[in-house]
Coordinates of N, CA, C and O in Angstrom, one line a residue:
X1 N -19.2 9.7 9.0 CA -17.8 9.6 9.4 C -17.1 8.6 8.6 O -17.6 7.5 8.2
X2 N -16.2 9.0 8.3 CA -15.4 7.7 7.3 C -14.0 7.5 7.8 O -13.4 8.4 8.3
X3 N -13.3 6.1 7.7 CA -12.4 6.0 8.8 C -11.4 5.6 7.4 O -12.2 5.0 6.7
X4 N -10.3 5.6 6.9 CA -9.7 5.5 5.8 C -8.2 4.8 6.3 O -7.7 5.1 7.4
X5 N -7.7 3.8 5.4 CA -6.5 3.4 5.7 C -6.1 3.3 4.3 O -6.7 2.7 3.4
X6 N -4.5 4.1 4.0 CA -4.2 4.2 2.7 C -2.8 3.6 3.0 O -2.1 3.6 4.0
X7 N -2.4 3.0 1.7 CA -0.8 2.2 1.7 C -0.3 3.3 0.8 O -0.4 3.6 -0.4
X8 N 0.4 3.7 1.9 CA 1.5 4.4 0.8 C 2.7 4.3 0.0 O 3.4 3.3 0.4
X9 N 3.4 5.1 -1.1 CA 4.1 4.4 -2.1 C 5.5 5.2 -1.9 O 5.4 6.5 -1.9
X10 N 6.9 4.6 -1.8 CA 8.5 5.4 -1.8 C 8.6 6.2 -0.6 O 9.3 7.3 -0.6
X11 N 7.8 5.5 0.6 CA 8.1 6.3 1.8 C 8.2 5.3 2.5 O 7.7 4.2 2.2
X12 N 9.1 5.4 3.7 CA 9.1 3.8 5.3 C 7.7 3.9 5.6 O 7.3 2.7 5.5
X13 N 7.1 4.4 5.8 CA 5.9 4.5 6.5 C 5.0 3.5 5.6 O 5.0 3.8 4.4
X14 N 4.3 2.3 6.0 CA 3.8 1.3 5.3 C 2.1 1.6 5.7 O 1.3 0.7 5.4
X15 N 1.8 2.5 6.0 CA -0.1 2.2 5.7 C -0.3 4.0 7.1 O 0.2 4.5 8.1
X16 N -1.3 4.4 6.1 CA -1.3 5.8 7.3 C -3.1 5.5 7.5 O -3.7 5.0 6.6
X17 N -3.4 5.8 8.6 CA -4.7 5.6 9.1 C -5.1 7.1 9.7 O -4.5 7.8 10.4
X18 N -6.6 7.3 9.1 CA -7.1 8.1 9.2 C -8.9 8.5 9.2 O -9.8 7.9 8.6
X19 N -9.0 9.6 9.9 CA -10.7 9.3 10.1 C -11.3 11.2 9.5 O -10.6 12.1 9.9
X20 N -11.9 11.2 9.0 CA -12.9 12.3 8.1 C -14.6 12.2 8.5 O -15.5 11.4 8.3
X21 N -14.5 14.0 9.7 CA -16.0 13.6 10.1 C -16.0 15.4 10.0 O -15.2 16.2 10.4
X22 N -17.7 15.5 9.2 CA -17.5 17.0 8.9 C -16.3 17.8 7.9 O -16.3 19.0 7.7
X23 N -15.4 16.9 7.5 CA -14.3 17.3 6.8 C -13.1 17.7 7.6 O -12.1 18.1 7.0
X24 N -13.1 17.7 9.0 CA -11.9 17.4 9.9 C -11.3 16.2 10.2 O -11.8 15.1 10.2
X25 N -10.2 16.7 10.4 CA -9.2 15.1 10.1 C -9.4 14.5 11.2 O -10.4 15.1 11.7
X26 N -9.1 13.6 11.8 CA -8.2 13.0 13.2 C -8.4 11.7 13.3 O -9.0 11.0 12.5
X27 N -7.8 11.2 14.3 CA -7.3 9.6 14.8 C -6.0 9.6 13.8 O -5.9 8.5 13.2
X28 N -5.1 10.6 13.5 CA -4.3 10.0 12.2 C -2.9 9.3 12.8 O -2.3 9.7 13.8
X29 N -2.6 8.4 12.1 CA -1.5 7.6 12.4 C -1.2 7.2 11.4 O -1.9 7.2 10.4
X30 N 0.3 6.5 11.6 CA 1.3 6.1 10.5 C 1.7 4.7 11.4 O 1.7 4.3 12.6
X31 N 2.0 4.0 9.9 CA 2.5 2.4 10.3 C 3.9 2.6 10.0 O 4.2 3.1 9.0
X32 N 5.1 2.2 11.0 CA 6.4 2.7 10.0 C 6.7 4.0 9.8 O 5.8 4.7 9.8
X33 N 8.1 4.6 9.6 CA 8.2 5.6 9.3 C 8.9 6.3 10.4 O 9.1 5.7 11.4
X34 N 9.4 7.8 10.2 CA 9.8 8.4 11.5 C 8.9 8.8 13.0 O 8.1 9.7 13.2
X35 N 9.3 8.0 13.7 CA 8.0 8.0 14.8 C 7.8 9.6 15.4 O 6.6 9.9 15.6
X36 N 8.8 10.5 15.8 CA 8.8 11.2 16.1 C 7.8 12.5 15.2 O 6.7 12.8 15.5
X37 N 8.5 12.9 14.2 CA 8.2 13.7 12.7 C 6.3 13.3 12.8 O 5.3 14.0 13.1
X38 N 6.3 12.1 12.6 CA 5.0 11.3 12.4 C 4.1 11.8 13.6 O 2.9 12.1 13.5
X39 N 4.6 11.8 14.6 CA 3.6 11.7 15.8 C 3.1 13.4 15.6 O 2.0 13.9 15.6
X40 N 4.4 14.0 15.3 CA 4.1 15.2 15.5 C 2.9 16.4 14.7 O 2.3 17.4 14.9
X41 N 3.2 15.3 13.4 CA 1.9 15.8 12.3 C 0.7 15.3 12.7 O -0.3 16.0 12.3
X42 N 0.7 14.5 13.2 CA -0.5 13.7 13.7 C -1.4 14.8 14.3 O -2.5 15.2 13.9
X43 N -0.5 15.2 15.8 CA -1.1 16.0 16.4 C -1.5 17.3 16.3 O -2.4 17.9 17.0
X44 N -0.4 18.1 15.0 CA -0.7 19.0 14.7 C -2.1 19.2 13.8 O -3.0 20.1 13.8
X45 N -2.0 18.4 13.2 CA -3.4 18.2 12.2 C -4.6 17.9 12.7 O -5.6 17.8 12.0
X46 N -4.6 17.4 14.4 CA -5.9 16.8 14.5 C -6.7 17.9 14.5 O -6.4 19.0 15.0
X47 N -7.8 17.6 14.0 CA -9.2 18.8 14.2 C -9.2 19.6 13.1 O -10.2 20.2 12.9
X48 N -8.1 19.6 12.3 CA -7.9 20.8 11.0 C -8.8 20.2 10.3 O -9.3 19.1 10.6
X49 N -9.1 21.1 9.1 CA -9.9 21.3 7.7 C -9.1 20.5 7.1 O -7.8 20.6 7.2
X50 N -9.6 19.7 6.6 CA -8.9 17.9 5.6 C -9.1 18.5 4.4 O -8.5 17.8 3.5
X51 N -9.6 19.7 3.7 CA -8.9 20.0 2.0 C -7.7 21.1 2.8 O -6.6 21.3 2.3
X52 N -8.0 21.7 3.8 CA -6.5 22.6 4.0 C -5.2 21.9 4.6 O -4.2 22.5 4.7
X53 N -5.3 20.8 4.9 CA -4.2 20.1 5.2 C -3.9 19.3 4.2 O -2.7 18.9 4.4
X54 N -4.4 18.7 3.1 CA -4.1 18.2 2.0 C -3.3 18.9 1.1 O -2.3 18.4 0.6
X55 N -3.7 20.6 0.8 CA -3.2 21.4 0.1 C -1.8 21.8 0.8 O -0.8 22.2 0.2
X56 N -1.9 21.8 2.1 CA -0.7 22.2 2.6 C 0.3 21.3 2.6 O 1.4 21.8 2.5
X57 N 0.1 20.2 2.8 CA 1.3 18.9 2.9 C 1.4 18.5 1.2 O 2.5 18.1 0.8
X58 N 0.6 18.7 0.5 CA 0.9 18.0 -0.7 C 2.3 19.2 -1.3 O 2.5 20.3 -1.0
X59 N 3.0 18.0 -2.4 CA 4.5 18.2 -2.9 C 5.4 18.5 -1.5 O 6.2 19.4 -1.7
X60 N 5.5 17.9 -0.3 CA 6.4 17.9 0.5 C 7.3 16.9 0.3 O 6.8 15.7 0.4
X61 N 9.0 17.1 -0.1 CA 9.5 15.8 -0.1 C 10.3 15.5 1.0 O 10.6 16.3 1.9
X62 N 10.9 13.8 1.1 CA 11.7 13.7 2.0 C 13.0 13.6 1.3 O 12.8 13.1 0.2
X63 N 14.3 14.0 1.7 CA 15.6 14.2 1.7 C 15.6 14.2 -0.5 O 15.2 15.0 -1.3
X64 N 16.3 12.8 -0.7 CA 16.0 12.9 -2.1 C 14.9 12.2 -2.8 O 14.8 12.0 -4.0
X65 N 14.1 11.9 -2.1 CA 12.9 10.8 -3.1 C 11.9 11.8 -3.3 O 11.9 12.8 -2.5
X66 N 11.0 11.8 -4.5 CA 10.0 12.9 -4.7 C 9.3 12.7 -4.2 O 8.5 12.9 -5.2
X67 N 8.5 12.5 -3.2 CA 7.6 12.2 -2.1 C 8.1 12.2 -0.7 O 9.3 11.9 -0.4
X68 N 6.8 12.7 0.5 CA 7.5 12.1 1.6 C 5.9 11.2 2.5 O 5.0 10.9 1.7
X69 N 5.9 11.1 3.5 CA 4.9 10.6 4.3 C 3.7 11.8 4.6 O 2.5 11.7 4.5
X70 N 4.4 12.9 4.8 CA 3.3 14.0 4.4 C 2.8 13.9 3.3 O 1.7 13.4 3.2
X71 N 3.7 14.2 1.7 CA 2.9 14.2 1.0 C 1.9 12.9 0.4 O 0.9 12.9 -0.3
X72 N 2.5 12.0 0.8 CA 1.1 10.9 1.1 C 0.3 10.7 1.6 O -0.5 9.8 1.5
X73 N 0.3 11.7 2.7 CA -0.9 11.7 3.9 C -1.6 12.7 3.0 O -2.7 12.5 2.7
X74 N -1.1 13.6 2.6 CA -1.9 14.5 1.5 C -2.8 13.6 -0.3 O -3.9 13.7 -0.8
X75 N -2.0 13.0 -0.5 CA -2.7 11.9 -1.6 C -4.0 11.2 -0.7 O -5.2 11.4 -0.9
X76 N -3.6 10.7 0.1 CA -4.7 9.7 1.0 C -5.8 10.6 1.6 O -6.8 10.1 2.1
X77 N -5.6 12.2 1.7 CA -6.9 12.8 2.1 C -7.6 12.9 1.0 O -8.8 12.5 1.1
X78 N -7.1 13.5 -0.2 CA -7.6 13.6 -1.4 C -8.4 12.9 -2.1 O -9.3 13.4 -2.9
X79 N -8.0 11.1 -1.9 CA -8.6 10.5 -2.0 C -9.6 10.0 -1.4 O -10.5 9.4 -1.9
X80 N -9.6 10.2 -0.1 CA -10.6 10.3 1.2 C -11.9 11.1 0.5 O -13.0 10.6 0.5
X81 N -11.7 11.8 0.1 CA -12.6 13.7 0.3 C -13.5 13.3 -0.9 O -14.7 13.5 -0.9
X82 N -12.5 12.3 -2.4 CA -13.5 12.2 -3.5 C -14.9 11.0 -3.1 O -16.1 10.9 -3.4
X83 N -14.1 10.2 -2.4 CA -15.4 9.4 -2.0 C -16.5 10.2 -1.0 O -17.7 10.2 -1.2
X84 N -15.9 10.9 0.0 CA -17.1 11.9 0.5 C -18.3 12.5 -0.1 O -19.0 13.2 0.6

């Protein structure tokens, strides 16, 4: 089981925390950021397949920045998965 905390970069959200056991996501949370939107990914993701939620949130942006907190929770699985 690997418990991961990544800082992410051009989003409010300051550090997303996350746990990879079997390749399913969960415990995920965000430091910062929109609490609502946030909570809600959280929960929709827990238990999912961590390369199919990576592939699915990755290139998500928020309003005009080229990134959003999804697609950094997607960077930070990615990176998660290569140390696996």
């Amino acid at each position: 089981m690997g418990e991961y905390t990544y800082r992410p970069r051009g989003v409010c959200s300051n550090a997303i925390h996350f746990t990879i056991q079997d390749g399913k996501l969960s415990n995920v949370s965000f430091d910062g950021g929109c609490p609502g939107n946030l909570s809600a990914i959280s929960k929709l993701i827990e238990g999912k397949d961590a390369q199919e939620i990576a592939a699915l949130l990755k290139g998500n942006t928020c309003g005009p920045k080229s990134t959003s907190c999804a697609d950094q929770l997607s960077q930070a699985i990615e990176k998660a998965l290569e140390k696996e």
